PDB file of C-alpha atoms in Angstrom:
ATOM      1  CA  MET A   1      97.210 -55.480  44.000  1.00 31.00           C
ATOM      2  CA  VAL A   2      96.714 -59.217  43.913  1.00 34.00           C
ATOM      3  CA  ASP A   3      93.012 -60.037  43.948  1.00 42.00           C
ATOM      4  CA  SER A   4      93.336 -63.772  44.307  1.00 53.00           C
ATOM      5  CA  THR A   5      95.702 -66.682  43.964  1.00 55.00           C
ATOM      6  CA  VAL A   6      94.574 -69.577  41.811  1.00 61.00           C
ATOM      7  CA  ARG A   7      95.639 -73.072  42.761  1.00 61.00           C
ATOM      8  CA  GLY A   8      97.968 -74.363  40.100  1.00 57.00           C
ATOM      9  CA  PRO A   9     100.669 -75.523  38.572  1.00 46.00           C
ATOM     10  CA  GLY A  10     102.091 -78.802  39.388  1.00 44.00           C
ATOM     11  CA  ALA A  11     104.046 -79.329  38.385  1.00 36.00           C
ATOM     12  CA  ASN A  12      92.894 -86.983  22.468  1.00 32.00           C
ATOM     13  CA  TYR A  13      94.121 -86.439  21.424  1.00 34.00           C
ATOM     14  CA  GLU A  14      90.447 -86.618  20.470  1.00 37.00           C
ATOM     15  CA  VAL A  15      87.527 -84.807  21.986  1.00 42.00           C
ATOM     16  CA  GLN A  16      85.799 -87.127  24.429  1.00 45.00           C
ATOM     17  CA  ARG A  17      82.234 -86.270  25.391  1.00 46.00           C
ATOM     18  CA  HIS A  18      79.542 -87.712  27.584  1.00 45.00           C
ATOM     19  CA  GLY A  19      76.357 -88.664  25.802  1.00 48.00           C
ATOM     20  CA  ALA A  20      73.479 -86.239  26.157  1.00 48.00           C
ATOM     21  CA  GLU A  21      71.386 -88.858  27.904  1.00 50.00           C
ATOM     22  CA  ASP A  22      73.705 -89.181  30.922  1.00 60.00           C
ATOM     23  CA  ARG A  23      74.417 -85.472  31.424  1.00 60.00           C
ATOM     24  CA  PRO A  24      71.544 -84.648  33.817  1.00 57.00           C
ATOM     25  CA  THR A  25      72.487 -87.543  36.098  1.00 61.00           C
ATOM     26  CA  LYS A  26      76.155 -86.586  36.090  1.00 63.00           C
ATOM     27  CA  MET A  27      75.410 -82.915  36.707  1.00 63.00           C
ATOM     28  CA  ARG A  28      72.961 -83.605  39.523  1.00 62.00           C
ATOM     29  CA  SER A  29      75.501 -85.788  41.335  1.00 64.00           C
ATOM     30  CA  ARG A  30      78.052 -82.967  41.305  1.00 69.00           C
ATOM     31  CA  LEU A  31      75.894 -80.139  42.599  1.00 69.00           C
ATOM     32  CA  PRO A  32      77.256 -78.575  45.812  1.00 68.00           C
ATOM     33  CA  PRO A  33      75.640 -80.276  48.835  1.00 62.00           C
ATOM     34  CA  ASN A  34      75.463 -76.985  50.723  1.00 59.00           C
ATOM     35  CA  ALA A  35      73.753 -75.071  47.915  1.00 62.00           C
ATOM     36  CA  LYS A  36      71.399 -72.385  49.086  1.00 62.00           C
ATOM     37  CA  ALA A  37      67.764 -73.456  49.105  1.00 61.00           C
ATOM     38  CA  ARG A  38      66.488 -73.465  45.535  1.00 68.00           C
ATOM     39  CA  SER A  39      65.161 -75.833  42.944  1.00 72.00           C
ATOM     40  CA  THR A  40      67.653 -78.334  41.542  1.00 83.00           C
ATOM     41  CA  GLU A  41      66.156 -77.422  38.184  1.00 87.00           C
ATOM     42  CA  PHE A  42      67.791 -73.989  38.489  1.00 90.00           C
ATOM     43  CA  ASP A  43      71.240 -75.561  38.721  1.00 90.00           C
ATOM     44  CA  LEU A  44      70.609 -78.056  35.951  1.00 90.00           C
ATOM     45  CA  GLN A  45      69.381 -75.354  33.584  1.00 92.00           C
ATOM     46  CA  ARG A  46      72.366 -73.139  34.351  1.00 94.00           C
ATOM     47  CA  ILE A  47      74.846 -75.972  33.916  1.00 93.00           C
ATOM     48  CA  MET A  48      73.238 -77.276  30.737  1.00 94.00           C
ATOM     49  CA  LYS A  49      73.258 -73.765  29.263  1.00 95.00           C
ATOM     50  CA  THR A  50      76.964 -73.519  30.101  1.00 96.00           C
ATOM     51  CA  LEU A  51      77.590 -76.921  28.557  1.00 96.00           C
ATOM     52  CA  ASN A  52      75.819 -75.911  25.342  1.00 95.00           C
ATOM     53  CA  LEU A  53      77.925 -72.750  25.099  1.00 97.00           C
ATOM     54  CA  LEU A  54      81.105 -74.715  25.773  1.00 97.00           C
ATOM     55  CA  GLU A  55      80.288 -77.206  23.042  1.00 94.00           C
ATOM     56  CA  ALA A  56      79.693 -74.368  20.586  1.00 94.00           C
ATOM     57  CA  SER A  57      83.084 -72.849  21.452  1.00 96.00           C
ATOM     58  CA  GLY A  58      85.247 -75.618  19.982  1.00 96.00           C
ATOM     59  CA  TRP A  59      87.700 -75.550  22.926  1.00 98.00           C
ATOM     60  CA  TYR A  60      85.741 -77.797  25.276  1.00 98.00           C
ATOM     61  CA  TRP A  61      87.335 -81.241  25.235  1.00 98.00           C
ATOM     62  CA  GLY A  62      84.770 -83.238  27.198  1.00 96.00           C
ATOM     63  CA  SER A  63      86.170 -86.111  29.251  1.00 96.00           C
ATOM     64  CA  LEU A  64      89.773 -85.634  28.101  1.00 97.00           C
ATOM     65  CA  ALA A  65      92.089 -86.877  30.878  1.00 97.00           C
ATOM     66  CA  GLY A  66      94.393 -84.469  32.681  1.00 96.00           C
ATOM     67  CA  GLY A  67      97.522 -86.267  31.494  1.00 97.00           C
ATOM     68  CA  LYS A  68      96.445 -86.033  27.866  1.00 98.00           C
ATOM     69  CA  ALA A  69      95.594 -82.360  28.289  1.00 98.00           C
ATOM     70  CA  LYS A  70      99.083 -81.791  29.658  1.00 97.00           C
ATOM     71  CA  ALA A  71     100.643 -83.595  26.685  1.00 98.00           C
ATOM     72  CA  LEU A  72      98.591 -81.547  24.225  1.00 98.00           C
ATOM     73  CA  LEU A  73      99.525 -78.241  25.844  1.00 98.00           C
ATOM     74  CA  ARG A  74     103.223 -78.917  26.484  1.00 98.00           C
ATOM     75  CA  PRO A  75     104.446 -77.883  22.978  1.00 98.00           C
ATOM     76  CA  LYS A  76     102.067 -74.928  22.738  1.00 98.00           C
ATOM     77  CA  GLN A  77     102.699 -71.265  23.483  1.00 98.00           C
ATOM     78  CA  ASP A  78     102.213 -69.960  27.007  1.00 97.00           C
ATOM     79  CA  GLY A  79      98.623 -68.953  27.592  1.00 97.00           C
ATOM     80  CA  THR A  80      97.134 -71.701  25.412  1.00 98.00           C
ATOM     81  CA  PHE A  81      94.207 -73.320  27.220  1.00 99.00           C
ATOM     82  CA  LEU A  82      91.281 -75.712  27.024  1.00 99.00           C
ATOM     83  CA  VAL A  83      88.326 -76.652  29.213  1.00 98.00           C
ATOM     84  CA  ARG A  84      87.512 -80.269  30.006  1.00 98.00           C
ATOM     85  CA  ASP A  85      85.434 -82.312  32.423  1.00 97.00           C
ATOM     86  CA  SER A  86      86.970 -82.516  35.886  1.00 95.00           C
ATOM     87  CA  GLU A  87      88.338 -85.886  36.935  1.00 95.00           C
ATOM     88  CA  ASN A  88      87.347 -85.003  40.501  1.00 92.00           C
ATOM     89  CA  SER A  89      83.798 -86.195  41.158  1.00 89.00           C
ATOM     90  CA  ALA A  90      83.101 -83.121  43.302  1.00 89.00           C
ATOM     91  CA  HIS A  91      83.631 -80.720  40.399  1.00 92.00           C
ATOM     92  CA  LEU A  92      82.205 -80.279  36.921  1.00 94.00           C
ATOM     93  CA  PHE A  93      84.983 -78.722  34.851  1.00 97.00           C
ATOM     94  CA  SER A  94      88.714 -78.023  34.837  1.00 97.00           C
ATOM     95  CA  LEU A  95      90.736 -75.387  33.017  1.00 98.00           C
ATOM     96  CA  SER A  96      94.032 -76.670  31.614  1.00 98.00           C
ATOM     97  CA  VAL A  97      96.564 -74.043  30.520  1.00 97.00           C
ATOM     98  CA  LYS A  98     100.203 -73.789  29.425  1.00 97.00           C
ATOM     99  CA  THR A  99     102.155 -71.567  31.840  1.00 94.00           C
ATOM    100  CA  PRO A 100     105.844 -70.530  31.775  1.00 93.00           C
ATOM    101  CA  ARG A 101     106.452 -73.402  34.213  1.00 91.00           C
ATOM    102  CA  GLY A 102     104.632 -75.934  32.044  1.00 94.00           C
ATOM    103  CA  PRO A 103     101.053 -77.168  31.651  1.00 96.00           C
ATOM    104  CA  THR A 104      98.772 -77.124  34.675  1.00 93.00           C
ATOM    105  CA  SER A 105      95.104 -77.568  35.492  1.00 94.00           C
ATOM    106  CA  VAL A 106      92.818 -75.789  37.915  1.00 94.00           C
ATOM    107  CA  ARG A 107      89.353 -76.885  38.966  1.00 94.00           C
ATOM    108  CA  ILE A 108      86.394 -74.723  38.110  1.00 96.00           C
ATOM    109  CA  GLN A 109      84.203 -74.673  41.185  1.00 94.00           C
ATOM    110  CA  TYR A 110      80.418 -74.456  41.098  1.00 94.00           C
ATOM    111  CA  THR A 111      79.484 -72.515  44.207  1.00 91.00           C
ATOM    112  CA  GLU A 112      76.529 -72.735  46.552  1.00 88.00           C
ATOM    113  CA  ASP A 113      75.315 -69.497  44.949  1.00 89.00           C
ATOM    114  CA  GLY A 114      75.154 -71.148  41.541  1.00 92.00           C
ATOM    115  CA  LYS A 115      78.249 -69.437  40.118  1.00 95.00           C
ATOM    116  CA  PHE A 116      81.488 -70.660  38.543  1.00 97.00           C
ATOM    117  CA  ARG A 117      84.953 -69.614  39.736  1.00 95.00           C
ATOM    118  CA  LEU A 118      88.518 -70.877  39.585  1.00 93.00           C
ATOM    119  CA  ASP A 119      89.670 -72.796  42.653  1.00 90.00           C
ATOM    120  CA  SER A 120      91.468 -70.235  44.802  1.00 77.00           C
ATOM    121  CA  ASP A 121      92.906 -69.798  48.279  1.00 64.00           C
ATOM    122  CA  LYS A 122      91.038 -66.475  48.588  1.00 68.00           C
ATOM    123  CA  LYS A 123      87.440 -67.327  47.830  1.00 64.00           C
ATOM    124  CA  SER A 124      86.071 -63.875  48.578  1.00 65.00           C
ATOM    125  CA  ASP A 125      88.419 -62.213  46.069  1.00 77.00           C
ATOM    126  CA  THR A 126      87.894 -64.645  43.203  1.00 87.00           C
ATOM    127  CA  PRO A 127      85.543 -63.434  40.444  1.00 93.00           C
ATOM    128  CA  GLU A 128      82.405 -65.543  39.968  1.00 95.00           C
ATOM    129  CA  PHE A 129      80.323 -65.965  36.823  1.00 97.00           C
ATOM    130  CA  ASP A 130      77.071 -67.591  35.783  1.00 96.00           C
ATOM    131  CA  CYS A 131      78.790 -69.314  32.846  1.00 97.00           C
ATOM    132  CA  VAL A 132      82.188 -70.953  32.287  1.00 98.00           C
ATOM    133  CA  VAL A 133      82.590 -69.245  28.904  1.00 98.00           C
ATOM    134  CA  LYS A 134      82.035 -65.885  30.607  1.00 97.00           C
ATOM    135  CA  LEU A 135      84.723 -66.836  33.153  1.00 97.00           C
ATOM    136  CA  VAL A 136      87.217 -67.639  30.395  1.00 98.00           C
ATOM    137  CA  ASN A 137      86.279 -64.478  28.504  1.00 96.00           C
ATOM    138  CA  TYR A 138      87.001 -62.424  31.651  1.00 95.00           C
ATOM    139  CA  TYR A 139      90.496 -63.843  32.155  1.00 95.00           C
ATOM    140  CA  MET A 140      91.295 -63.410  28.457  1.00 95.00           C
ATOM    141  CA  THR A 141      90.186 -59.773  28.647  1.00 94.00           C
ATOM    142  CA  GLU A 142      92.379 -59.249  31.721  1.00 93.00           C
ATOM    143  CA  THR A 143      95.312 -60.815  29.871  1.00 95.00           C
ATOM    144  CA  ILE A 144      94.855 -58.619  26.796  1.00 92.00           C
ATOM    145  CA  ALA A 145      94.654 -55.534  29.023  1.00 91.00           C
ATOM    146  CA  GLY A 146      97.880 -56.531  30.813  1.00 90.00           C
ATOM    147  CA  ARG A 147      96.248 -56.631  34.242  1.00 89.00           C
ATOM    148  CA  ASP A 148      98.088 -59.189  36.396  1.00 84.00           C
ATOM    149  CA  LYS A 149      95.679 -59.473  39.318  1.00 84.00           C
ATOM    150  CA  HIS A 150      95.476 -63.249  39.641  1.00 85.00           C
ATOM    151  CA  PHE A 151      98.426 -65.593  40.209  1.00 86.00           C
ATOM    152  CA  TRP A 152      98.990 -69.340  40.238  1.00 82.00           C
ATOM    153  CA  LEU A 153      99.578 -70.798  43.693  1.00 78.00           C
ATOM    154  CA  GLU A 154     102.473 -73.211  43.228  1.00 75.00           C
ATOM    155  CA  PRO A 155     103.206 -76.252  45.429  1.00 73.00           C
ATOM    156  CA  SER A 156     106.182 -74.345  46.838  1.00 73.00           C
ATOM    157  CA  GLY A 157     103.843 -71.594  47.999  1.00 72.00           C
ATOM    158  CA  ARG A 158     105.195 -69.082  45.486  1.00 76.00           C
ATOM    159  CA  ARG A 159     102.840 -66.682  43.739  1.00 77.00           C
ATOM    160  CA  GLU A 160     104.934 -65.398  40.856  1.00 78.00           C
ATOM    161  CA  VAL A 161     103.219 -66.570  37.664  1.00 85.00           C
ATOM    162  CA  PRO A 162     100.134 -64.564  36.640  1.00 89.00           C
ATOM    163  CA  VAL A 163      97.079 -66.311  35.250  1.00 91.00           C
ATOM    164  CA  LYS A 164      97.153 -65.600  31.516  1.00 94.00           C
ATOM    165  CA  LEU A 165      94.706 -66.977  28.971  1.00 97.00           C
ATOM    166  CA  CYS A 166      95.758 -66.006  25.448  1.00 97.00           C
ATOM    167  CA  ARG A 167      94.396 -68.505  22.952  1.00 97.00           C
ATOM    168  CA  PRO A 168      92.122 -71.562  23.075  1.00 98.00           C
ATOM    169  CA  LEU A 169      93.236 -74.982  21.890  1.00 98.00           C
ATOM    170  CA  LYS A 170      90.343 -76.154  19.765  1.00 96.00           C
ATOM    171  CA  GLY A 171      89.495 -79.817  19.562  1.00 93.00           C
ATOM    172  CA  GLN A 172      87.122 -79.336  16.675  1.00 86.00           C
ATOM    173  CA  VAL A 173      86.411 -76.681  14.098  1.00 87.00           C
ATOM    174  CA  PRO A 174      83.392 -74.635  15.200  1.00 90.00           C
ATOM    175  CA  ALA A 175      80.543 -74.001  12.795  1.00 92.00           C
ATOM    176  CA  LEU A 176      81.169 -71.205  10.293  1.00 94.00           C
ATOM    177  CA  GLN A 177      78.233 -69.272  11.738  1.00 94.00           C
ATOM    178  CA  HIS A 178      79.836 -69.440  15.172  1.00 95.00           C
ATOM    179  CA  LEU A 179      83.196 -68.224  13.848  1.00 95.00           C
ATOM    180  CA  CYS A 180      81.431 -65.259  12.246  1.00 95.00           C
ATOM    181  CA  ARG A 181      79.636 -64.551  15.510  1.00 95.00           C
ATOM    182  CA  THR A 182      82.824 -64.433  17.595  1.00 95.00           C
ATOM    183  CA  ALA A 183      84.549 -62.322  14.932  1.00 95.00           C
ATOM    184  CA  ILE A 184      81.752 -59.762  15.175  1.00 94.00           C
ATOM    185  CA  HIS A 185      82.072 -59.676  18.970  1.00 93.00           C
ATOM    186  CA  ARG A 186      85.829 -59.146  18.707  1.00 91.00           C
ATOM    187  CA  HIS A 187      85.279 -56.119  16.496  1.00 92.00           C
ATOM    188  CA  THR A 188      82.523 -54.467  18.512  1.00 91.00           C
ATOM    189  CA  SER A 189      82.617 -52.877  21.945  1.00 86.00           C
ATOM    190  CA  ASP A 190      81.230 -54.855  24.874  1.00 80.00           C
ATOM    191  CA  GLY A 191      77.468 -54.537  25.052  1.00 78.00           C
ATOM    192  CA  GLU A 192      77.181 -52.891  21.634  1.00 84.00           C
ATOM    193  CA  ALA A 193      76.397 -55.907  19.437  1.00 85.00           C
ATOM    194  CA  HIS A 194      72.652 -55.542  19.999  1.00 85.00           C
ATOM    195  CA  LYS A 195      72.790 -52.154  18.234  1.00 88.00           C
ATOM    196  CA  LEU A 196      73.953 -53.620  14.930  1.00 92.00           C
ATOM    197  CA  PRO A 197      71.473 -53.230  12.034  1.00 92.00           C
ATOM    198  CA  LEU A 198      70.744 -56.936  11.653  1.00 92.00           C
ATOM    199  CA  PRO A 199      67.526 -58.933  11.163  1.00 94.00           C
ATOM    200  CA  ALA A 200      66.031 -60.113  14.463  1.00 93.00           C
ATOM    201  CA  PRO A 201      66.886 -63.830  13.965  1.00 93.00           C
ATOM    202  CA  LEU A 202      70.546 -63.007  13.252  1.00 94.00           C
ATOM    203  CA  LYS A 203      70.701 -60.666  16.220  1.00 92.00           C
ATOM    204  CA  ARG A 204      69.296 -63.380  18.509  1.00 94.00           C
ATOM    205  CA  PHE A 205      71.904 -65.828  17.225  1.00 95.00           C
ATOM    206  CA  LEU A 206      74.629 -63.259  17.821  1.00 93.00           C
ATOM    207  CA  LEU A 207      73.497 -62.551  21.377  1.00 94.00           C
ATOM    208  CA  ASP A 208      73.074 -66.228  22.265  1.00 95.00           C
ATOM    209  CA  TYR A 209      76.886 -66.342  22.501  1.00 95.00           C
ATOM    210  CA  PRO A 210      78.016 -62.808  23.483  1.00 94.00           C
ATOM    211  CA  TYR A 211      81.710 -63.648  23.863  1.00 94.00           C
ATOM    212  CA  LYS A 212      84.888 -62.966  21.929  1.00 93.00           C
ATOM    213  CA  VAL A 213      86.509 -66.376  22.502  1.00 93.00           C
TER     214      VAL A 213
END
């Protein structure tokens, strides 16, 4: 059964990032105007935490333009993806991915409930997450399991190409400690990493980024 249809495909070469000093202003200007009553600080903390995790991942490309993302992904294998800043001032991030019909991008919405989800024509059926890395990790897990529940909504109205995230396109080499951390997560069952016989500081570092990607 199709859970949701994700708006897609249409059809730096260097990693470009905003300076840390202008992030709070940028983030505040893009918060949903109809957000449920809560402190703006809640949203800023959630978004900054997501941004820190994205920057640790190695596959966040900052302010890379959509056209350049498309050029980078065109020669890659289907399912190759990256996350970048959205060029739409109403959104924070975009997911760019190589599909069988070519590269495409989909906006990552930040909802009034303070969650992230892919832009979809069926909002109620689209999974929501408190972190963009968790969102990507979910779709990668679905891909590995062979569950085709989410499909790209093409300009023609067709819904034939499933959303598949297979491998990230890294714009920089992550720290060795981070690579070790993700390798451990890939070789342990979900939710089991905290049981490993490790010193407390190492365990905290491991659990600060509890994702396989």
